[in-house]
Amino acid sequence: MAFSVQGKHADVALGGSLAKLAYYSTVQHKVARVQSFDQSCKDVEHESPYEITVQEEITARLHFIKFENTYIEACLDFIKDHLVNTETKVIKATGGGAYKFKELIEEKLGLKLDKEDVMTCLIKGCNFVLKNIPHEAFVYLKDADPEFRFQMNHPHIFPYLLVNIGSGVSIVKVRTETLPFLTSAVEKFDELLQLASKGQHTNVDMLVKDIYGGAYQTLGLSGNLIASSFGKSATVDKDFSKEDMAKSLLHMISNDIGQLACLHAKLHNLDKIYFGGFFIRGHPVTMRTITYSINFFSKVAGIIKSEILEQGHWGLRGPNVRNALILSPGSLMGLFFLSQAPAHKCALIFADNSGIDVILGVFPFVRELLCRGTEVILACNSGPALNDVTYNESLLVAERIATMDTDIDSALKEERLLLVQTGSSSPCLDLSRLDKGLASLVRERKTDLVIIEGMGRAIHTNYHAKLKCESLKLAVLKNSWLADRLGGKIFSVIFKYEVPLKSS
């Protein structure tokens, strides 16, 4: 799709180590619309059963880019080259860097710098996301099924505790829309995530079992509980690896942050804690350690619910649940599998990517099901999300394929192939919030097979979902740490077939 971008407005957050740039732009793109003709009274001038018109549309987009502060001049060059025009007079900035780099910014860009209070921006952004954007906060439970429990947006969010972890740590009690009360701050830490991911903290930390030979039953302490961070480094005369030291430090920082947050929540009678900041950035060890710390200290301080905020560029990051993709190998595996099984009455397919994936992956799969006597409901997003195929696009693709394939053509006319919208504009799939028309159609057709494709839909949000009928979950793993957790390698193909448990 050809498009042109014209930058409209830019703001920058300058923290202790990163410059985060957000800018709004308009995007001009082409939209194809299809008009079908009645074949029984078709004008002889119309040889095609439909007519395609192309219209230009302009939509808005929000872009996010980050630069290390070491490369602040590269950041300013980008702003000057792409975002500053003759009408631009002021650029807004927040964070400590708005003071540190004020003269450089004004000199380099020739603009007036308008400084905004960092805490006000942080809280307003957090409040907006929690109230308006679903699935931006989640509870992380390492051994649960599923691990990530996403929260829906709702209007009643106050009060809560926000722990923002960047180059420094801020613990903020948020009571209303107004400026919050800052309860404490902790100085900066090093970015050690890459090293820590390869380390083993038990080589450095002294555990309860290192002291007692096992668990300390009198106090109910597990043998694997850390008794002293870096404890072995003070008692053992040997060199420790950088990776093990980094892992120990990460555990110590995360445990301390969790304890401080838990104590502040108890002090202010809060039962919700939201963790955000670039320090988290979807790193499993960090999320697991903070969650463990909260759960552990909650036994002393009281029951507290903690949630991790997914990244908006006001500094929040959860696991990467975007950019889902299913390639034709998954569909080919599905075809092979189904060729060995009895035909189903009706199959519901949740499609993922547009382009080659839907044409060479999904529709051959649909055609094979139809030839086996299975009715097919093909569900696509109601609105655009990344490169996912939309309902309107699926109509266009299906009509073009029908002119070349009699099986697809007859199935559309006889309503054995139905194209419907999901009611979603997300790369993920919440089965509890489907379009009512789709839900009714699934019941009416007595659907007995559900096929979910794509990493976002099949893995991140429905990998452990238990359905009342047979299901296929197909995806290509494009995230290395997720592939590691599932016991595979990056770009491995996931093919998961499940049958419902028979009720006794």
PDB file of N, CA and C in Angstrom, residues 122 126 129-130 136-140 151 160-166 168-172 174 253-265 271-283 286-295 297-298 304-312 314-319:
ATOM      1  N   LEU A 122       2.751  11.663  33.331  1.00  0.00           N
ATOM      2  CA  LEU A 122       2.728  10.226  33.614  1.00  0.00           C
ATOM      3  C   LEU A 122       1.357   9.789  34.112  1.00  0.00           C
ATOM      4  N   CYS A 126      -1.414   7.449  32.273  1.00  0.00           N
ATOM      5  CA  CYS A 126      -1.811   6.191  32.914  1.00  0.00           C
ATOM      6  C   CYS A 126      -3.317   6.144  33.118  1.00  0.00           C
ATOM      7  N   VAL A 129      -5.103   5.489  29.764  1.00  0.00           N
ATOM      8  CA  VAL A 129      -4.978   4.110  29.294  1.00  0.00           C
ATOM      9  C   VAL A 129      -5.853   3.172  30.110  1.00  0.00           C
ATOM     10  N   LEU A 130      -5.831   3.298  31.430  1.00  0.00           N
ATOM     11  CA  LEU A 130      -6.600   2.403  32.284  1.00  0.00           C
ATOM     12  C   LEU A 130      -8.105   2.567  32.081  1.00  0.00           C
ATOM     13  N   GLU A 136      -4.366  -3.312  28.316  1.00  0.00           N
ATOM     14  CA  GLU A 136      -3.098  -2.609  28.490  1.00  0.00           C
ATOM     15  C   GLU A 136      -2.481  -2.893  29.846  1.00  0.00           C
ATOM     16  N   ALA A 137      -3.210  -3.546  30.739  1.00  0.00           N
ATOM     17  CA  ALA A 137      -2.677  -3.949  32.040  1.00  0.00           C
ATOM     18  C   ALA A 137      -2.963  -5.431  32.229  1.00  0.00           C
ATOM     19  N   PHE A 138      -2.044  -6.127  32.869  1.00  0.00           N
ATOM     20  CA  PHE A 138      -2.242  -7.559  33.062  1.00  0.00           C
ATOM     21  C   PHE A 138      -1.586  -8.011  34.352  1.00  0.00           C
ATOM     22  N   VAL A 139      -2.119  -9.092  34.905  1.00  0.00           N
ATOM     23  CA  VAL A 139      -1.502  -9.767  36.047  1.00  0.00           C
ATOM     24  C   VAL A 139      -0.604 -10.859  35.497  1.00  0.00           C
ATOM     25  N   TYR A 140       0.644 -10.913  35.972  1.00  0.00           N
ATOM     26  CA  TYR A 140       1.597 -11.935  35.506  1.00  0.00           C
ATOM     27  C   TYR A 140       1.732 -13.008  36.577  1.00  0.00           C
ATOM     28  N   GLN A 151      -6.465  -7.129  31.830  1.00  0.00           N
ATOM     29  CA  GLN A 151      -7.520  -6.367  32.488  1.00  0.00           C
ATOM     30  C   GLN A 151      -8.280  -5.537  31.457  1.00  0.00           C
ATOM     31  N   TYR A 160      -5.066   4.012  43.362  1.00  0.00           N
ATOM     32  CA  TYR A 160      -4.118   2.954  43.064  1.00  0.00           C
ATOM     33  C   TYR A 160      -2.701   3.468  43.286  1.00  0.00           C
ATOM     34  N   LEU A 161      -1.762   2.551  43.303  1.00  0.00           N
ATOM     35  CA  LEU A 161      -0.349   2.882  43.461  1.00  0.00           C
ATOM     36  C   LEU A 161       0.350   2.629  42.131  1.00  0.00           C
ATOM     37  N   LEU A 162       1.078   3.604  41.636  1.00  0.00           N
ATOM     38  CA  LEU A 162       1.833   3.457  40.395  1.00  0.00           C
ATOM     39  C   LEU A 162       3.320   3.420  40.719  1.00  0.00           C
ATOM     40  N   VAL A 163       3.968   2.341  40.335  1.00  0.00           N
ATOM     41  CA  VAL A 163       5.415   2.197  40.525  1.00  0.00           C
ATOM     42  C   VAL A 163       6.049   2.315  39.147  1.00  0.00           C
ATOM     43  N   ASN A 164       6.678   3.438  38.866  1.00  0.00           N
ATOM     44  CA  ASN A 164       7.277   3.688  37.556  1.00  0.00           C
ATOM     45  C   ASN A 164       8.782   3.461  37.650  1.00  0.00           C
ATOM     46  N   ILE A 165       9.289   2.511  36.870  1.00  0.00           N
ATOM     47  CA  ILE A 165      10.676   2.073  36.984  1.00  0.00           C
ATOM     48  C   ILE A 165      11.406   2.418  35.705  1.00  0.00           C
ATOM     49  N   GLY A 166      12.205   3.436  35.739  1.00  0.00           N
ATOM     50  CA  GLY A 166      13.011   3.827  34.593  1.00  0.00           C
ATOM     51  C   GLY A 166      14.464   3.899  35.022  1.00  0.00           C
ATOM     52  N   GLY A 168      15.287   5.863  37.312  1.00  0.00           N
ATOM     53  CA  GLY A 168      15.012   5.941  38.743  1.00  0.00           C
ATOM     54  C   GLY A 168      13.683   5.274  38.999  1.00  0.00           C
ATOM     55  N   VAL A 169      13.303   5.159  40.267  1.00  0.00           N
ATOM     56  CA  VAL A 169      12.045   4.513  40.640  1.00  0.00           C
ATOM     57  C   VAL A 169      11.177   5.525  41.379  1.00  0.00           C
ATOM     58  N   SER A 170       9.950   5.695  40.921  1.00  0.00           N
ATOM     59  CA  SER A 170       8.998   6.571  41.585  1.00  0.00           C
ATOM     60  C   SER A 170       7.796   5.760  42.031  1.00  0.00           C
ATOM     61  N   ILE A 171       7.383   5.954  43.273  1.00  0.00           N
ATOM     62  CA  ILE A 171       6.208   5.284  43.815  1.00  0.00           C
ATOM     63  C   ILE A 171       5.176   6.364  44.095  1.00  0.00           C
ATOM     64  N   VAL A 172       4.049   6.287  43.393  1.00  0.00           N
ATOM     65  CA  VAL A 172       3.086   7.380  43.404  1.00  0.00           C
ATOM     66  C   VAL A 172       1.708   6.859  43.791  1.00  0.00           C
ATOM     67  N   VAL A 174      -2.089   7.499  43.506  1.00  0.00           N
ATOM     68  CA  VAL A 174      -2.979   8.246  42.626  1.00  0.00           C
ATOM     69  C   VAL A 174      -4.394   8.141  43.183  1.00  0.00           C
ATOM     70  N   ILE A 253      17.041  -5.834  43.151  1.00  0.00           N
ATOM     71  CA  ILE A 253      16.313  -4.598  42.834  1.00  0.00           C
ATOM     72  C   ILE A 253      14.817  -4.866  42.737  1.00  0.00           C
ATOM     73  N   SER A 254      14.456  -5.923  42.015  1.00  0.00           N
ATOM     74  CA  SER A 254      13.033  -6.229  41.820  1.00  0.00           C
ATOM     75  C   SER A 254      12.358  -6.586  43.135  1.00  0.00           C
ATOM     76  N   ASN A 255      13.045  -7.350  43.984  1.00  0.00           N
ATOM     77  CA  ASN A 255      12.487  -7.698  45.290  1.00  0.00           C
ATOM     78  C   ASN A 255      12.297  -6.462  46.157  1.00  0.00           C
ATOM     79  N   ASP A 256      13.280  -5.571  46.132  1.00  0.00           N
ATOM     80  CA  ASP A 256      13.186  -4.350  46.930  1.00  0.00           C
ATOM     81  C   ASP A 256      12.042  -3.465  46.440  1.00  0.00           C
ATOM     82  N   ILE A 257      11.919  -3.343  45.111  1.00  0.00           N
ATOM     83  CA  ILE A 257      10.838  -2.534  44.551  1.00  0.00           C
ATOM     84  C   ILE A 257       9.486  -3.128  44.944  1.00  0.00           C
ATOM     85  N   GLY A 258       9.367  -4.455  44.849  1.00  0.00           N
ATOM     86  CA  GLY A 258       8.121  -5.107  45.221  1.00  0.00           C
ATOM     87  C   GLY A 258       7.776  -4.898  46.684  1.00  0.00           C
ATOM     88  N   GLN A 259       8.777  -5.002  47.560  1.00  0.00           N
ATOM     89  CA  GLN A 259       8.526  -4.809  48.991  1.00  0.00           C
ATOM     90  C   GLN A 259       8.125  -3.363  49.289  1.00  0.00           C
ATOM     91  N   LEU A 260       8.851  -2.400  48.719  1.00  0.00           N
ATOM     92  CA  LEU A 260       8.511  -0.997  48.940  1.00  0.00           C
ATOM     93  C   LEU A 260       7.102  -0.687  48.452  1.00  0.00           C
ATOM     94  N   ALA A 261       6.775  -1.206  47.268  1.00  0.00           N
ATOM     95  CA  ALA A 261       5.442  -0.966  46.721  1.00  0.00           C
ATOM     96  C   ALA A 261       4.371  -1.575  47.612  1.00  0.00           C
ATOM     97  N   CYS A 262       4.630  -2.779  48.104  1.00  0.00           N
ATOM     98  CA  CYS A 262       3.675  -3.471  48.967  1.00  0.00           C
ATOM     99  C   CYS A 262       3.461  -2.695  50.274  1.00  0.00           C
ATOM    100  N   LEU A 263       4.542  -2.210  50.858  1.00  0.00           N
ATOM    101  CA  LEU A 263       4.448  -1.468  52.117  1.00  0.00           C
ATOM    102  C   LEU A 263       3.712  -0.138  51.918  1.00  0.00           C
ATOM    103  N   HIS A 264       3.986   0.544  50.813  1.00  0.00           N
ATOM    104  CA  HIS A 264       3.290   1.805  50.551  1.00  0.00           C
ATOM    105  C   HIS A 264       1.805   1.569  50.297  1.00  0.00           C
ATOM    106  N   ALA A 265       1.486   0.498  49.593  1.00  0.00           N
ATOM    107  CA  ALA A 265       0.082   0.181  49.355  1.00  0.00           C
ATOM    108  C   ALA A 265      -0.633  -0.101  50.669  1.00  0.00           C
ATOM    109  N   ASP A 271      -5.481  -1.496  47.332  1.00  0.00           N
ATOM    110  CA  ASP A 271      -5.465  -2.932  47.000  1.00  0.00           C
ATOM    111  C   ASP A 271      -5.059  -3.180  45.559  1.00  0.00           C
ATOM    112  N   LYS A 272      -4.625  -2.130  44.834  1.00  0.00           N
ATOM    113  CA  LYS A 272      -4.165  -2.299  43.456  1.00  0.00           C
ATOM    114  C   LYS A 272      -2.832  -1.582  43.281  1.00  0.00           C
ATOM    115  N   ILE A 273      -1.896  -2.279  42.636  1.00  0.00           N
ATOM    116  CA  ILE A 273      -0.596  -1.685  42.299  1.00  0.00           C
ATOM    117  C   ILE A 273      -0.368  -1.892  40.810  1.00  0.00           C
ATOM    118  N   TYR A 274      -0.002  -0.836  40.087  1.00  0.00           N
ATOM    119  CA  TYR A 274       0.337  -0.941  38.672  1.00  0.00           C
ATOM    120  C   TYR A 274       1.833  -0.682  38.510  1.00  0.00           C
ATOM    121  N   PHE A 275       2.515  -1.604  37.847  1.00  0.00           N
ATOM    122  CA  PHE A 275       3.950  -1.462  37.598  1.00  0.00           C
ATOM    123  C   PHE A 275       4.166  -1.053  36.145  1.00  0.00           C
ATOM    124  N   GLY A 276       4.978  -0.050  35.950  1.00  0.00           N
ATOM    125  CA  GLY A 276       5.294   0.399  34.600  1.00  0.00           C
ATOM    126  C   GLY A 276       6.723   0.892  34.542  1.00  0.00           C
ATOM    127  N   GLY A 277       7.129   1.374  33.390  1.00  0.00           N
ATOM    128  CA  GLY A 277       8.479   1.901  33.223  1.00  0.00           C
ATOM    129  C   GLY A 277       9.307   1.037  32.293  1.00  0.00           C
ATOM    130  N   PHE A 278      10.302   1.643  31.685  1.00  0.00           N
ATOM    131  CA  PHE A 278      11.096   0.956  30.666  1.00  0.00           C
ATOM    132  C   PHE A 278      11.941  -0.170  31.250  1.00  0.00           C
ATOM    133  N   PHE A 279      12.159  -0.154  32.559  1.00  0.00           N
ATOM    134  CA  PHE A 279      12.928  -1.223  33.204  1.00  0.00           C
ATOM    135  C   PHE A 279      12.263  -2.581  33.018  1.00  0.00           C
ATOM    136  N   ILE A 280      10.924  -2.595  32.983  1.00  0.00           N
ATOM    137  CA  ILE A 280      10.193  -3.862  32.871  1.00  0.00           C
ATOM    138  C   ILE A 280      10.275  -4.404  31.454  1.00  0.00           C
ATOM    139  N   ARG A 281       9.855  -3.614  30.477  1.00  0.00           N
ATOM    140  CA  ARG A 281       9.929  -3.885  29.034  1.00  0.00           C
ATOM    141  C   ARG A 281       9.665  -5.334  28.632  1.00  0.00           C
ATOM    142  N   GLY A 282       8.739  -6.011  29.322  1.00  0.00           N
ATOM    143  CA  GLY A 282       8.381  -7.368  28.949  1.00  0.00           C
ATOM    144  C   GLY A 282       9.394  -8.418  29.342  1.00  0.00           C
ATOM    145  N   HIS A 283      10.352  -8.077  30.228  1.00  0.00           N
ATOM    146  CA  HIS A 283      11.389  -9.043  30.593  1.00  0.00           C
ATOM    147  C   HIS A 283      10.825 -10.036  31.604  1.00  0.00           C
ATOM    148  N   THR A 286      12.163  -9.985  35.322  1.00  0.00           N
ATOM    149  CA  THR A 286      11.723  -8.823  36.082  1.00  0.00           C
ATOM    150  C   THR A 286      10.274  -8.967  36.510  1.00  0.00           C
ATOM    151  N   MET A 287       9.412  -9.346  35.582  1.00  0.00           N
ATOM    152  CA  MET A 287       7.991  -9.497  35.907  1.00  0.00           C
ATOM    153  C   MET A 287       7.785 -10.591  36.954  1.00  0.00           C
ATOM    154  N   ARG A 288       8.500 -11.690  36.780  1.00  0.00           N
ATOM    155  CA  ARG A 288       8.338 -12.806  37.713  1.00  0.00           C
ATOM    156  C   ARG A 288       8.817 -12.430  39.113  1.00  0.00           C
ATOM    157  N   THR A 289       9.949 -11.724  39.199  1.00  0.00           N
ATOM    158  CA  THR A 289      10.505 -11.379  40.501  1.00  0.00           C
ATOM    159  C   THR A 289       9.641 -10.359  41.226  1.00  0.00           C
ATOM    160  N   ILE A 290       9.177  -9.342  40.508  1.00  0.00           N
ATOM    161  CA  ILE A 290       8.313  -8.339  41.136  1.00  0.00           C
ATOM    162  C   ILE A 290       7.013  -8.981  41.603  1.00  0.00           C
ATOM    163  N   THR A 291       6.430  -9.847  40.758  1.00  0.00           N
ATOM    164  CA  THR A 291       5.189 -10.518  41.133  1.00  0.00           C
ATOM    165  C   THR A 291       5.400 -11.412  42.348  1.00  0.00           C
ATOM    166  N   TYR A 292       6.514 -12.146  42.364  1.00  0.00           N
ATOM    167  CA  TYR A 292       6.818 -13.012  43.507  1.00  0.00           C
ATOM    168  C   TYR A 292       6.970 -12.180  44.778  1.00  0.00           C
ATOM    169  N   SER A 293       7.675 -11.048  44.647  1.00  0.00           N
ATOM    170  CA  SER A 293       7.895 -10.186  45.804  1.00  0.00           C
ATOM    171  C   SER A 293       6.581  -9.671  46.365  1.00  0.00           C
ATOM    172  N   ILE A 294       5.692  -9.216  45.470  1.00  0.00           N
ATOM    173  CA  ILE A 294       4.387  -8.724  45.916  1.00  0.00           C
ATOM    174  C   ILE A 294       3.604  -9.831  46.618  1.00  0.00           C
ATOM    175  N   ASN A 295       3.584 -11.016  46.011  1.00  0.00           N
ATOM    176  CA  ASN A 295       2.848 -12.133  46.605  1.00  0.00           C
ATOM    177  C   ASN A 295       3.417 -12.519  47.965  1.00  0.00           C
ATOM    178  N   PHE A 297       5.305 -10.601  50.167  1.00  0.00           N
ATOM    179  CA  PHE A 297       5.116  -9.589  51.209  1.00  0.00           C
ATOM    180  C   PHE A 297       3.651  -9.304  51.477  1.00  0.00           C
ATOM    181  N   SER A 298       2.773  -9.692  50.548  1.00  0.00           N
ATOM    182  CA  SER A 298       1.340  -9.533  50.790  1.00  0.00           C
ATOM    183  C   SER A 298       0.874 -10.432  51.929  1.00  0.00           C
ATOM    184  N   ILE A 304      -2.847  -7.960  48.185  1.00  0.00           N
ATOM    185  CA  ILE A 304      -2.691  -6.870  47.224  1.00  0.00           C
ATOM    186  C   ILE A 304      -2.677  -7.455  45.826  1.00  0.00           C
ATOM    187  N   LYS A 305      -3.357  -6.809  44.921  1.00  0.00           N
ATOM    188  CA  LYS A 305      -3.371  -7.226  43.525  1.00  0.00           C
ATOM    189  C   LYS A 305      -2.393  -6.349  42.748  1.00  0.00           C
ATOM    190  N   SER A 306      -1.438  -6.956  42.059  1.00  0.00           N
ATOM    191  CA  SER A 306      -0.474  -6.175  41.282  1.00  0.00           C
ATOM    192  C   SER A 306      -0.669  -6.448  39.809  1.00  0.00           C
ATOM    193  N   GLU A 307      -0.531  -5.427  39.001  1.00  0.00           N
ATOM    194  CA  GLU A 307      -0.671  -5.564  37.559  1.00  0.00           C
ATOM    195  C   GLU A 307       0.444  -4.816  36.863  1.00  0.00           C
ATOM    196  N   ILE A 308       0.845  -5.346  35.712  1.00  0.00           N
ATOM    197  CA  ILE A 308       1.912  -4.745  34.921  1.00  0.00           C
ATOM    198  C   ILE A 308       1.287  -4.080  33.721  1.00  0.00           C
ATOM    199  N   LEU A 309       1.690  -2.848  33.478  1.00  0.00           N
ATOM    200  CA  LEU A 309       1.112  -2.081  32.389  1.00  0.00           C
ATOM    201  C   LEU A 309       1.878  -2.308  31.120  1.00  0.00           C
ATOM    202  N   GLU A 310       1.127  -2.528  30.027  1.00  0.00           N
ATOM    203  CA  GLU A 310       1.737  -2.728  28.731  1.00  0.00           C
ATOM    204  C   GLU A 310       2.229  -1.398  28.196  1.00  0.00           C
ATOM    205  N   GLN A 311       3.240  -1.436  27.363  1.00  0.00           N
ATOM    206  CA  GLN A 311       3.941  -0.215  26.988  1.00  0.00           C
ATOM    207  C   GLN A 311       3.138   0.716  26.111  1.00  0.00           C
ATOM    208  N   GLY A 312       2.911   1.926  26.635  1.00  0.00           N
ATOM    209  CA  GLY A 312       2.644   3.087  25.824  1.00  0.00           C
ATOM    210  C   GLY A 312       3.937   3.856  25.990  1.00  0.00           C
ATOM    211  N   TRP A 314       4.558   6.422  27.321  1.00  0.00           N
ATOM    212  CA  TRP A 314       4.702   7.135  28.575  1.00  0.00           C
ATOM    213  C   TRP A 314       5.433   6.225  29.547  1.00  0.00           C
ATOM    214  N   GLY A 315       6.063   5.142  29.031  1.00  0.00           N
ATOM    215  CA  GLY A 315       7.031   4.380  29.794  1.00  0.00           C
ATOM    216  C   GLY A 315       6.594   3.036  30.276  1.00  0.00           C
ATOM    217  N   LEU A 316       5.655   2.354  29.603  1.00  0.00           N
ATOM    218  CA  LEU A 316       5.150   1.104  30.139  1.00  0.00           C
ATOM    219  C   LEU A 316       5.262   0.000  29.111  1.00  0.00           C
ATOM    220  N   ARG A 317       5.668  -1.184  29.589  1.00  0.00           N
ATOM    221  CA  ARG A 317       5.846  -2.282  28.647  1.00  0.00           C
ATOM    222  C   ARG A 317       5.501  -3.610  29.272  1.00  0.00           C
ATOM    223  N   GLY A 318       4.708  -4.409  28.579  1.00  0.00           N
ATOM    224  CA  GLY A 318       4.435  -5.781  28.959  1.00  0.00           C
ATOM    225  C   GLY A 318       5.011  -6.689  27.906  1.00  0.00           C
ATOM    226  N   PRO A 319       4.542  -7.958  27.803  1.00  0.00           N
ATOM    227  CA  PRO A 319       5.094  -8.845  26.801  1.00  0.00           C
ATOM    228  C   PRO A 319       4.695  -8.406  25.414  1.00  0.00           C
TER     229      PRO A 319
END
